[in-house]
Short mmCIF file of C-alpha atoms in Angstrom, two decimals:
data_model
loop_
_atom_site.label_atom_id
_atom_site.label_comp_id
_atom_site.label_asym_id
_atom_site.label_seq_id
_atom_site.Cartn_x
_atom_site.Cartn_y
_atom_site.Cartn_z
CA MET A 41 -18.36 9.06 2.16
CA LYS A 42 -17.66 9.21 5.90
CA ASN A 43 -14.52 10.65 7.63
CA VAL A 44 -12.27 8.28 9.49
CA THR A 45 -9.64 8.93 11.88
CA GLN A 46 -5.95 6.44 11.19
CA GLU A 47 -7.39 4.79 14.14
CA GLU A 48 -11.12 4.17 13.08
CA TRP A 49 -9.70 3.24 9.82
CA GLU A 50 -7.44 0.39 11.21
CA GLN A 51 -10.10 -0.94 13.11
CA LEU A 52 -12.58 -0.69 9.94
CA LEU A 53 -10.01 -2.46 7.75
CA SER A 54 -9.12 -5.50 9.99
CA THR A 55 -12.42 -6.57 9.59
CA ASP A 56 -13.75 -5.65 6.66
CA ASP A 57 -13.09 -8.57 4.15
CA ASN A 58 -14.37 -6.32 0.53
CA ALA A 59 -11.67 -3.15 1.40
CA TYR A 60 -10.37 -1.70 -1.89
CA ILE A 61 -7.52 1.05 -1.05
CA LEU A 62 -7.15 4.38 -2.49
CA ASP A 63 -4.17 5.99 -3.03
CA VAL A 64 -4.84 9.04 -5.07
CA ARG A 65 -1.77 11.11 -4.69
CA THR A 66 0.81 11.74 -7.75
CA GLN A 67 3.57 9.47 -8.28
CA ASN A 68 5.93 11.71 -6.99
CA GLU A 69 4.22 10.97 -3.25
CA VAL A 70 3.84 7.88 -4.18
CA ASP A 71 7.41 7.86 -4.28
CA GLU A 72 7.62 8.69 -0.58
CA GLY A 73 6.02 5.32 0.26
CA ILE A 74 2.49 4.29 0.54
CA LEU A 75 0.05 2.12 2.93
CA PRO A 76 0.35 -1.67 2.80
CA ASN A 77 -2.48 -3.47 -0.24
CA SER A 78 -2.90 0.35 -2.17
CA HIS A 79 -4.02 1.29 -4.87
CA ASN A 80 -2.79 4.83 -7.10
CA ILE A 81 -4.97 6.45 -9.66
CA ASP A 82 -4.10 9.88 -9.23
CA ILE A 83 -7.04 12.61 -8.88
CA TYR A 84 -4.68 15.28 -10.43
CA GLU A 85 -5.75 12.73 -14.12
CA GLY A 86 -9.26 14.74 -14.28
CA GLN A 87 -11.64 11.75 -16.53
CA GLY A 88 -8.30 9.91 -17.07
CA PHE A 89 -9.30 9.68 -12.90
CA ILE A 90 -12.55 9.29 -13.80
CA ASP A 91 -12.44 6.33 -16.05
CA LYS A 92 -9.85 4.76 -14.38
CA VAL A 93 -12.30 4.79 -11.20
CA ASN A 94 -15.01 3.82 -13.07
CA GLU A 95 -13.53 0.04 -13.93
CA LEU A 96 -13.64 -0.93 -9.91
CA ASP A 97 -16.21 -2.65 -8.94
CA LYS A 98 -19.02 -0.17 -7.45
CA SER A 99 -19.78 -2.68 -3.98
CA LYS A 100 -16.78 -2.43 -2.36
CA SER A 101 -15.43 -0.71 0.54
CA TYR A 102 -12.96 1.54 -0.79
CA TYR A 103 -10.50 2.97 1.66
CA ILE A 104 -9.39 6.73 0.69
CA TYR A 105 -6.60 8.80 0.96
CA CYS A 106 -4.07 11.54 -0.33
CA ARG A 107 -1.26 13.38 1.59
CA SER A 108 -3.87 16.01 3.61
CA GLY A 109 -7.17 14.01 3.74
CA ASN A 110 -8.14 17.18 1.04
CA ARG A 111 -7.47 15.15 -2.52
CA SER A 112 -9.24 11.99 -0.81
CA GLY A 113 -12.33 13.82 0.18
CA GLN A 114 -13.11 14.76 -3.34
CA ALA A 115 -12.75 11.30 -4.39
CA ALA A 116 -14.89 9.56 -2.53
CA GLN A 117 -17.68 12.52 -3.03
CA LEU A 118 -16.90 11.24 -6.51
CA MET A 119 -17.02 8.19 -6.31
CA ASP A 120 -20.08 8.38 -4.49
CA GLN A 121 -21.40 10.79 -6.92
CA LEU A 122 -20.88 7.92 -9.39
CA GLY A 123 -22.25 4.97 -7.78
CA PHE A 124 -19.81 3.48 -5.33
CA GLU A 125 -21.49 1.82 -1.70
CA THR A 126 -19.35 2.87 1.03
CA THR A 127 -16.29 5.34 0.63
CA TYR A 128 -14.08 5.92 3.51
CA ASN A 129 -11.49 9.39 3.61
CA LEU A 130 -8.86 9.18 6.49
CA LEU A 131 -8.83 12.73 7.91
CA GLY A 132 -4.74 13.66 8.27
CA GLY A 133 -3.59 11.94 5.25
CA PHE A 134 -0.49 9.86 4.79
CA MET A 135 1.36 12.87 6.32
CA GLU A 136 0.39 11.93 9.74
CA TRP A 137 -0.46 8.33 9.42
CA ASP A 138 1.73 7.03 12.30
CA GLY A 139 1.49 2.83 11.30
CA GLU A 140 3.26 0.77 8.51
CA VAL A 141 4.70 2.20 4.98
CA THR A 142 5.43 0.74 2.66
CA TYR A 143 7.13 1.78 -0.87
CA GLN A 144 6.73 0.56 -4.72
CA GLU A 145 9.85 -1.58 -6.34
#
């Protein structure tokens, strides 16, 4: 796992053809907006989170965020333990994000 700033996050994403953006927040938080092209799996689902994450392609690069950067850091460490090759944690999370935000239907 590597902790990255928003600037590093955007720079890495712009050249990564193997990227998967993972939002580990709750549904209530997701309702406040999401980063473009992100997929939500709530880390508070516990074993459900692990089961869903284990279905993902471990060779992709995972860009993980939450509200503040804490839960996403935990998720990235857990994913590393599960055999994921590349994980990035967004420092400051969604609270400090000042880029584009979209909303789920």
